[in-house]
Short mmCIF file of C-alpha atoms in Angstrom, two decimals:
data_model
loop_
_atom_site.label_atom_id
_atom_site.label_comp_id
_atom_site.label_asym_id
_atom_site.label_seq_id
_atom_site.Cartn_x
_atom_site.Cartn_y
_atom_site.Cartn_z
CA UNK A 1 -5.06 7.79 12.18
CA UNK A 2 -7.39 10.76 12.25
CA UNK A 3 -7.88 13.88 10.15
CA UNK A 4 -5.37 15.95 12.09
CA UNK A 5 -2.59 13.34 11.87
CA UNK A 6 -3.31 12.72 8.18
CA UNK A 7 -3.21 16.45 7.46
CA UNK A 8 0.19 16.68 9.17
CA UNK A 9 1.61 14.02 6.83
CA UNK A 10 -0.05 15.60 3.77
CA UNK A 11 1.82 18.81 4.51
CA UNK A 12 5.03 16.86 3.91
CA UNK A 13 4.30 16.63 0.18
CA UNK A 14 5.74 19.94 -0.96
CA UNK A 15 9.18 20.63 -2.39
CA UNK A 16 10.03 22.72 0.70
CA UNK A 17 8.95 20.16 3.32
CA UNK A 18 9.57 16.75 1.84
CA UNK A 19 12.34 14.46 3.01
CA UNK A 20 11.53 11.54 0.70
CA UNK A 21 14.68 9.46 0.40
CA UNK A 22 13.63 7.15 -2.41
CA UNK A 23 10.88 6.55 -4.98
CA UNK A 24 10.59 3.18 -6.70
CA UNK A 25 8.32 2.60 -9.69
CA UNK A 26 7.07 -0.41 -11.62
CA UNK A 27 5.16 0.08 -14.89
CA UNK A 28 2.95 -2.91 -15.79
CA UNK A 29 0.86 -3.59 -18.92
CA UNK A 30 -2.59 -5.20 -19.21
CA UNK A 31 -0.95 -8.64 -19.60
CA UNK A 32 0.70 -8.27 -16.18
CA UNK A 33 4.09 -7.89 -17.83
CA UNK A 34 6.62 -5.44 -16.36
CA UNK A 35 7.45 -2.81 -18.97
CA UNK A 36 9.87 -0.80 -16.86
CA UNK A 37 11.21 -0.27 -13.34
CA UNK A 38 12.94 2.83 -12.06
CA UNK A 39 14.38 4.53 -9.00
CA UNK A 40 14.09 8.27 -8.43
CA UNK A 41 15.31 10.77 -5.86
CA UNK A 42 13.18 13.86 -5.32
CA UNK A 43 16.13 16.29 -4.96
CA UNK A 44 17.52 15.07 -8.30
CA UNK A 45 14.26 15.42 -10.23
CA UNK A 46 13.24 18.53 -12.15
CA UNK A 47 10.87 20.52 -9.94
CA UNK A 48 7.86 19.98 -12.22
CA UNK A 49 8.32 16.19 -12.17
CA UNK A 50 8.95 16.13 -8.41
CA UNK A 51 5.72 18.06 -7.81
CA UNK A 52 3.78 15.53 -9.93
CA UNK A 53 5.02 12.65 -7.77
CA UNK A 54 4.28 14.58 -4.57
CA UNK A 55 0.76 15.31 -5.82
CA UNK A 56 0.13 11.58 -6.37
CA UNK A 57 1.29 10.70 -2.86
CA UNK A 58 -0.77 13.51 -1.35
CA UNK A 59 -3.90 12.21 -3.08
CA UNK A 60 -3.22 8.75 -1.67
CA UNK A 61 -4.10 10.00 1.82
CA UNK A 62 -6.90 12.36 0.77
CA UNK A 63 -10.66 12.02 0.95
CA UNK A 64 -13.21 11.19 3.63
CA UNK A 65 -12.60 8.80 6.49
CA UNK A 66 -14.97 5.87 6.26
CA UNK A 67 -15.27 6.29 2.49
CA UNK A 68 -11.86 6.84 0.86
CA UNK A 69 -9.67 6.32 3.92
CA UNK A 70 -9.87 3.46 6.40
CA UNK A 71 -7.63 2.28 9.20
CA UNK A 72 -6.24 -1.24 8.96
CA UNK A 73 -5.40 -3.00 12.23
CA UNK A 74 -2.89 -5.85 12.45
CA UNK A 75 -3.23 -8.52 15.11
CA UNK A 76 -0.37 -9.42 17.44
CA UNK A 77 -0.03 -12.69 15.53
CA UNK A 78 0.26 -10.88 12.19
CA UNK A 79 2.96 -8.56 13.49
CA UNK A 80 4.89 -11.53 14.90
CA UNK A 81 4.47 -14.11 12.16
CA UNK A 82 2.77 -12.96 8.95
CA UNK A 83 4.89 -12.69 5.80
CA UNK A 84 2.82 -9.68 4.66
CA UNK A 85 3.70 -7.58 7.71
CA UNK A 86 7.28 -8.80 7.58
CA UNK A 87 7.59 -7.64 3.96
CA UNK A 88 6.17 -4.19 4.76
CA UNK A 89 8.58 -3.89 7.70
CA UNK A 90 11.52 -4.93 5.52
CA UNK A 91 10.61 -2.35 2.88
CA UNK A 92 10.53 0.34 5.55
CA UNK A 93 13.74 -0.66 7.33
CA UNK A 94 15.73 -0.90 4.08
CA UNK A 95 14.23 2.42 2.93
CA UNK A 96 13.40 0.77 -0.44
CA UNK A 97 17.09 0.36 -1.22
CA UNK A 98 17.07 -3.45 -1.31
CA UNK A 99 16.18 -4.55 -4.86
CA UNK A 100 15.14 -8.08 -3.89
CA UNK A 101 12.67 -6.80 -1.28
CA UNK A 102 11.18 -4.23 -3.64
CA UNK A 103 10.87 -6.79 -6.46
CA UNK A 104 9.17 -9.21 -4.08
CA UNK A 105 6.60 -6.55 -3.25
CA UNK A 106 5.97 -5.62 -6.89
CA UNK A 107 5.69 -9.28 -7.93
CA UNK A 108 3.15 -9.96 -5.18
CA UNK A 109 0.85 -7.18 -6.39
CA UNK A 110 1.18 -8.17 -10.06
CA UNK A 111 0.46 -11.81 -9.26
CA UNK A 112 -2.45 -11.38 -6.85
CA UNK A 113 -4.24 -8.21 -7.98
CA UNK A 114 -6.12 -7.82 -11.25
CA UNK A 115 -5.98 -4.22 -12.47
CA UNK A 116 -7.56 -3.21 -15.76
CA UNK A 117 -5.21 -1.88 -18.45
CA UNK A 118 -1.73 -0.49 -17.85
CA UNK A 119 -0.81 0.77 -14.39
CA UNK A 120 2.06 2.22 -12.39
CA UNK A 121 2.97 1.02 -8.90
CA UNK A 122 4.79 3.70 -6.93
CA UNK A 123 6.59 3.21 -3.61
CA UNK A 124 8.21 5.92 -1.55
CA UNK A 125 10.01 6.18 1.78
CA UNK A 126 10.38 9.19 4.05
CA UNK A 127 11.77 9.83 7.52
CA UNK A 128 9.94 12.66 9.25
CA UNK A 129 11.48 14.47 12.22
CA UNK A 130 8.30 14.95 14.22
CA UNK A 131 8.30 18.40 15.85
CA UNK A 132 7.30 18.77 19.46
CA UNK A 133 3.99 20.52 20.01
CA UNK A 134 3.17 22.55 23.06
CA UNK A 135 -0.06 22.10 25.01
CA UNK A 136 -1.69 24.88 22.98
CA UNK A 137 -0.96 22.94 19.78
CA UNK A 138 1.75 25.31 18.57
CA UNK A 139 4.86 23.83 16.98
CA UNK A 140 8.08 24.41 18.96
CA UNK A 141 10.48 23.61 16.10
CA UNK A 142 12.28 20.91 18.11
CA UNK A 143 11.97 17.19 17.39
CA UNK A 144 12.04 14.35 19.90
CA UNK A 145 11.12 11.45 17.57
CA UNK A 146 11.24 10.23 13.99
CA UNK A 147 8.48 8.70 11.91
CA UNK A 148 9.83 6.41 9.19
CA UNK A 149 7.16 5.23 6.77
CA UNK A 150 6.45 3.93 3.28
CA UNK A 151 3.58 4.75 0.96
CA UNK A 152 2.27 2.87 -2.06
CA UNK A 153 0.15 4.37 -4.85
CA UNK A 154 -1.28 2.41 -7.76
CA UNK A 155 -2.16 4.67 -10.70
CA UNK A 156 -3.80 3.80 -14.03
CA UNK A 157 -1.79 4.67 -17.13
CA UNK A 158 -4.02 5.59 -20.06
CA UNK A 159 -3.62 6.84 -23.62
CA UNK A 160 -4.56 10.49 -23.96
CA UNK A 161 -6.62 11.83 -26.87
CA UNK A 162 -5.15 14.16 -29.52
CA UNK A 163 -5.75 17.81 -28.71
CA UNK A 164 -5.02 21.33 -29.92
CA UNK A 165 -2.37 23.00 -27.76
CA UNK A 166 -0.44 26.26 -27.67
CA UNK A 167 3.21 26.10 -28.80
CA UNK A 168 5.35 28.88 -27.30
CA UNK A 169 8.14 28.38 -29.85
CA UNK A 170 5.88 29.16 -32.81
CA UNK A 171 3.39 31.38 -30.93
CA UNK A 172 0.51 29.37 -32.37
CA UNK A 173 -1.83 26.52 -31.62
CA UNK A 174 -0.67 23.15 -32.97
CA UNK A 175 -2.01 19.61 -32.93
CA UNK A 176 -0.70 17.46 -30.08
CA UNK A 177 -0.57 13.70 -30.50
CA UNK A 178 -1.54 10.91 -28.16
CA UNK A 179 0.66 9.77 -25.30
CA UNK A 180 0.58 7.55 -22.22
CA UNK A 181 -0.30 9.54 -19.09
CA UNK A 182 -0.36 8.67 -15.38
CA UNK A 183 -3.75 9.33 -13.76
CA UNK A 184 -4.72 9.80 -10.10
CA UNK A 185 -4.20 6.79 -7.80
CA UNK A 186 -6.99 4.25 -7.58
CA UNK A 187 -5.76 2.51 -4.45
CA UNK A 188 -2.87 2.72 -2.02
CA UNK A 189 -1.72 2.69 1.59
CA UNK A 190 0.58 4.23 4.19
CA UNK A 191 2.53 2.04 6.64
CA UNK A 192 2.98 2.13 9.57
CA UNK A 193 0.20 4.29 10.96
CA UNK A 194 0.93 7.73 12.43
CA UNK A 195 -1.18 7.48 15.59
CA UNK A 196 -0.93 10.09 18.33
CA UNK A 197 1.92 11.50 16.22
CA UNK A 198 3.95 8.34 16.82
CA UNK A 199 4.79 5.17 14.88
CA UNK A 200 2.21 2.40 15.22
CA UNK A 201 3.40 -0.83 13.57
CA UNK A 202 0.02 -2.40 14.39
CA UNK A 203 -1.80 -0.13 11.95
CA UNK A 204 -1.87 1.19 8.37
CA UNK A 205 -3.99 3.67 6.42
CA UNK A 206 -5.77 2.22 3.38
CA UNK A 207 -7.01 4.36 0.46
CA UNK A 208 -9.47 3.77 -2.39
CA UNK A 209 -10.46 6.52 -4.79
CA UNK A 210 -14.16 5.69 -5.20
CA UNK A 211 -14.84 4.05 -1.83
CA UNK A 212 -16.00 0.83 -3.49
CA UNK A 213 -14.85 -2.75 -2.92
CA UNK A 214 -13.33 -2.89 -6.40
CA UNK A 215 -9.82 -3.54 -5.11
CA UNK A 216 -10.49 -5.79 -2.13
CA UNK A 217 -7.94 -8.26 -3.52
CA UNK A 218 -5.29 -5.53 -3.17
CA UNK A 219 -6.00 -5.19 0.57
CA UNK A 220 -5.90 -8.97 0.99
CA UNK A 221 -2.57 -9.20 -0.86
CA UNK A 222 -0.95 -6.39 1.14
CA UNK A 223 -2.44 -6.88 4.61
CA UNK A 224 -3.60 -10.52 4.54
CA UNK A 225 -6.99 -9.39 5.78
CA UNK A 226 -10.30 -8.26 4.38
CA UNK A 227 -10.60 -4.49 3.95
CA UNK A 228 -13.32 -2.58 5.82
CA UNK A 229 -16.77 -2.82 4.26
CA UNK A 230 -16.83 -0.44 1.27
CA UNK A 231 -18.82 2.77 1.71
CA UNK A 232 -21.18 1.92 -1.16
CA UNK A 233 -21.92 -1.49 0.35
CA UNK A 234 -22.48 0.06 3.79
CA UNK A 235 -24.98 2.50 2.31
CA UNK A 236 -26.89 -0.21 0.43
CA UNK A 237 -26.98 -2.39 3.53
CA UNK A 238 -28.10 0.48 5.77
CA UNK A 239 -30.89 1.40 3.34
CA UNK A 240 -32.04 -2.23 3.21
CA UNK A 241 -32.07 -2.42 7.03
CA UNK A 242 -34.18 0.75 7.25
CA UNK A 243 -36.62 -0.41 4.56
CA UNK A 244 -37.10 -3.89 6.00
CA UNK A 245 -37.40 -2.85 9.64
CA UNK A 246 -39.63 0.22 9.28
CA UNK A 247 -42.13 -1.34 6.88
CA UNK A 248 -45.13 0.94 6.34
CA UNK A 249 -43.57 3.54 8.65
CA UNK A 250 -40.75 4.09 6.15
CA UNK A 251 -42.10 7.29 4.61
CA UNK A 252 -40.56 10.43 3.11
CA UNK A 253 -40.87 12.55 6.26
CA UNK A 254 -39.09 9.95 8.42
CA UNK A 255 -36.22 9.45 5.98
CA UNK A 256 -35.78 13.21 5.52
CA UNK A 257 -35.81 13.81 9.28
CA UNK A 258 -33.27 11.05 9.96
CA UNK A 259 -31.01 12.39 7.23
CA UNK A 260 -31.25 15.91 8.68
CA UNK A 261 -30.35 14.67 12.17
CA UNK A 262 -27.34 12.74 10.86
CA UNK A 263 -26.23 15.75 8.80
CA UNK A 264 -26.46 17.92 11.92
CA UNK A 265 -24.23 15.45 13.77
CA UNK A 266 -21.70 15.59 10.91
CA UNK A 267 -21.70 19.40 10.84
CA UNK A 268 -21.30 19.70 14.62
CA UNK A 269 -18.44 17.20 14.59
CA UNK A 270 -16.68 19.09 11.78
CA UNK A 271 -16.97 22.33 13.76
CA UNK A 272 -15.51 20.71 16.88
CA UNK A 273 -11.78 21.25 16.33
CA UNK A 274 -10.97 19.46 19.59
CA UNK A 275 -12.08 16.05 18.24
CA UNK A 276 -10.03 15.01 15.19
CA UNK A 277 -11.27 11.41 15.24
CA UNK A 278 -13.61 10.35 12.40
CA UNK A 279 -17.26 10.46 13.44
CA UNK A 280 -18.93 7.08 13.99
CA UNK A 281 -22.54 6.34 14.92
CA UNK A 282 -24.04 3.36 16.71
CA UNK A 283 -27.39 1.68 16.23
CA UNK A 284 -28.58 3.35 19.46
CA UNK A 285 -28.01 6.81 18.01
CA UNK A 286 -29.93 5.90 14.87
CA UNK A 287 -32.72 4.35 16.95
CA UNK A 288 -33.01 7.54 18.99
CA UNK A 289 -33.23 9.56 15.77
CA UNK A 290 -35.95 7.26 14.45
CA UNK A 291 -38.03 7.50 17.61
CA UNK A 292 -37.68 11.30 17.64
CA UNK A 293 -39.10 11.24 14.11
CA UNK A 294 -42.21 9.38 15.30
CA UNK A 295 -41.24 5.79 14.48
CA UNK A 296 -42.90 3.30 16.82
CA UNK A 297 -40.89 1.46 19.47
CA UNK A 298 -41.66 -1.86 17.79
CA UNK A 299 -40.19 -0.69 14.48
CA UNK A 300 -37.24 0.91 16.26
CA UNK A 301 -36.43 -2.38 18.01
CA UNK A 302 -36.71 -4.20 14.69
CA UNK A 303 -34.18 -1.78 13.23
CA UNK A 304 -31.75 -2.54 16.07
CA UNK A 305 -32.02 -6.28 15.50
CA UNK A 306 -31.51 -6.04 11.75
CA UNK A 307 -28.64 -3.58 12.24
CA UNK A 308 -26.84 -6.17 14.39
CA UNK A 309 -27.47 -8.87 11.80
CA UNK A 310 -26.09 -6.70 9.01
CA UNK A 311 -23.11 -5.00 10.68
CA UNK A 312 -22.47 -7.10 13.78
CA UNK A 313 -23.37 -6.58 17.43
CA UNK A 314 -21.75 -3.46 18.85
CA UNK A 315 -20.70 -2.20 15.42
CA UNK A 316 -20.68 1.44 14.44
CA UNK A 317 -20.63 3.03 10.99
CA UNK A 318 -19.61 6.30 9.41
CA UNK A 319 -22.62 8.62 8.94
CA UNK A 320 -20.93 9.95 5.79
CA UNK A 321 -21.76 6.66 4.07
CA UNK A 322 -25.48 6.92 4.79
CA UNK A 323 -26.03 10.68 5.05
CA UNK A 324 -24.08 13.81 4.23
CA UNK A 325 -25.87 14.13 0.89
CA UNK A 326 -26.48 17.56 -0.60
CA UNK A 327 -29.41 16.44 -2.74
CA UNK A 328 -32.34 14.10 -2.38
CA UNK A 329 -33.21 11.84 -5.28
CA UNK A 330 -36.88 10.88 -5.58
CA UNK A 331 -37.30 8.06 -8.08
CA UNK A 332 -40.40 6.43 -9.55
CA UNK A 333 -40.51 4.00 -12.49
CA UNK A 334 -41.38 6.93 -14.76
CA UNK A 335 -39.47 9.91 -13.32
CA UNK A 336 -36.46 11.05 -11.29
CA UNK A 337 -36.50 14.31 -9.30
CA UNK A 338 -33.52 15.90 -7.55
CA UNK A 339 -33.94 18.53 -4.85
CA UNK A 340 -31.45 20.27 -2.55
CA UNK A 341 -31.45 18.72 0.90
CA UNK A 342 -31.89 22.20 2.40
CA UNK A 343 -35.26 22.42 0.63
CA UNK A 344 -36.51 18.93 1.38
CA UNK A 345 -39.51 20.43 3.16
CA UNK A 346 -40.89 21.54 -0.23
CA UNK A 347 -41.71 17.90 -1.00
CA UNK A 348 -44.67 16.00 0.40
CA UNK A 349 -46.50 12.79 -0.42
CA UNK A 350 -50.26 12.38 -0.74
CA UNK A 351 -52.89 9.86 -1.72
CA UNK A 352 -55.61 11.64 -3.73
CA UNK A 353 -58.64 9.68 -4.93
CA UNK A 354 -56.72 6.45 -4.33
CA UNK A 355 -53.70 7.57 -6.39
CA UNK A 356 -50.25 8.15 -4.83
CA UNK A 357 -48.56 11.49 -5.58
CA UNK A 358 -45.24 13.18 -4.85
CA UNK A 359 -45.96 16.91 -4.55
CA UNK A 360 -43.39 19.72 -4.86
CA UNK A 361 -44.34 23.21 -3.75
CA UNK A 362 -43.54 25.60 -6.59
CA UNK A 363 -44.08 29.12 -5.22
CA UNK A 364 -41.03 30.40 -7.09
CA UNK A 365 -42.27 29.43 -10.55
CA UNK A 366 -41.79 26.46 -12.85
CA UNK A 367 -39.77 26.04 -16.04
CA UNK A 368 -40.05 23.23 -18.60
CA UNK A 369 -37.01 22.94 -20.87
CA UNK A 370 -36.13 26.55 -20.03
CA UNK A 371 -39.64 27.89 -20.70
CA UNK A 372 -41.62 29.42 -17.86
CA UNK A 373 -45.04 27.83 -17.52
CA UNK A 374 -48.13 28.87 -15.60
CA UNK A 375 -49.88 26.79 -12.98
CA UNK A 376 -53.59 27.65 -13.10
CA UNK A 377 -55.99 27.41 -10.19
CA UNK A 378 -58.23 25.03 -12.07
#
């Protein structure tokens, strides 16, 4: 799935547009004991409650591709024989109305995935009449196909703190007690994928809130496969590859220039409305950027070799995991300095009398703890 297809499904999660036929919930405590199960129908819910559920599902397909959202591909063998794919298909075909199938799914998550504290597992099913689109992208209003899918969201349930709130009945502020509240989803998925605005039973869309590998056991339990490398791990690995391969050529100017080139690629891709696919970059594109920044051919070749070792030959990665930052962080054992990426040229590095320095041009003045200080010529 790409941004355009995901956005089309996200627009389903409003009271006016939704056609969700069933919501199933399973509330589990920290001991992996089921506290409660329930079934809900959106048309029968009070509007405020229905909107809360729709907001949770919308967040489950939100975020950046390559960081929060990743495509999961099933092999032909998995589609034909795996019990995981068969269970997902059964959930979808029964539209979550078969209790045994739903309980089997809930039990599998509770047994195989270790979540901290209390949590709520939500399942929903919707059938979407996919409207025909003309060549100019405009919606015609007619439908020639249906997209039947399920979505799962796993949300932490935490105790709120007491607070002072306004009571309309007494027209005053009163103390509110603690209560258990459902928070934004930590992990979830959509199945099957909505590729080229059609059903793709060979794919799914996998979501994690923080882009880490914290819930890799969830992906293994649901898809019987390892999830894509987490964004944080990709970034750490990419940084290690750059550091090891560039050696003494890994300086501030090179890293800033590479980051600027990658950011330019991201911005140009975002502006290109004709390409909804997530941007990916290959080692060749990074090598070209390095050489344009003055890195020697020997170091550039070393980068290519270590890139293959780290990510696999022919692999590509999302530039959002290694660039796209709005601030640079310069860290020494004694100090940390943050500077806007747009003003990275204000920083330089020097060796003066054998001592290494990070210099920041300060034409606009300097403040220390809110107090303006002078910089004297001497």
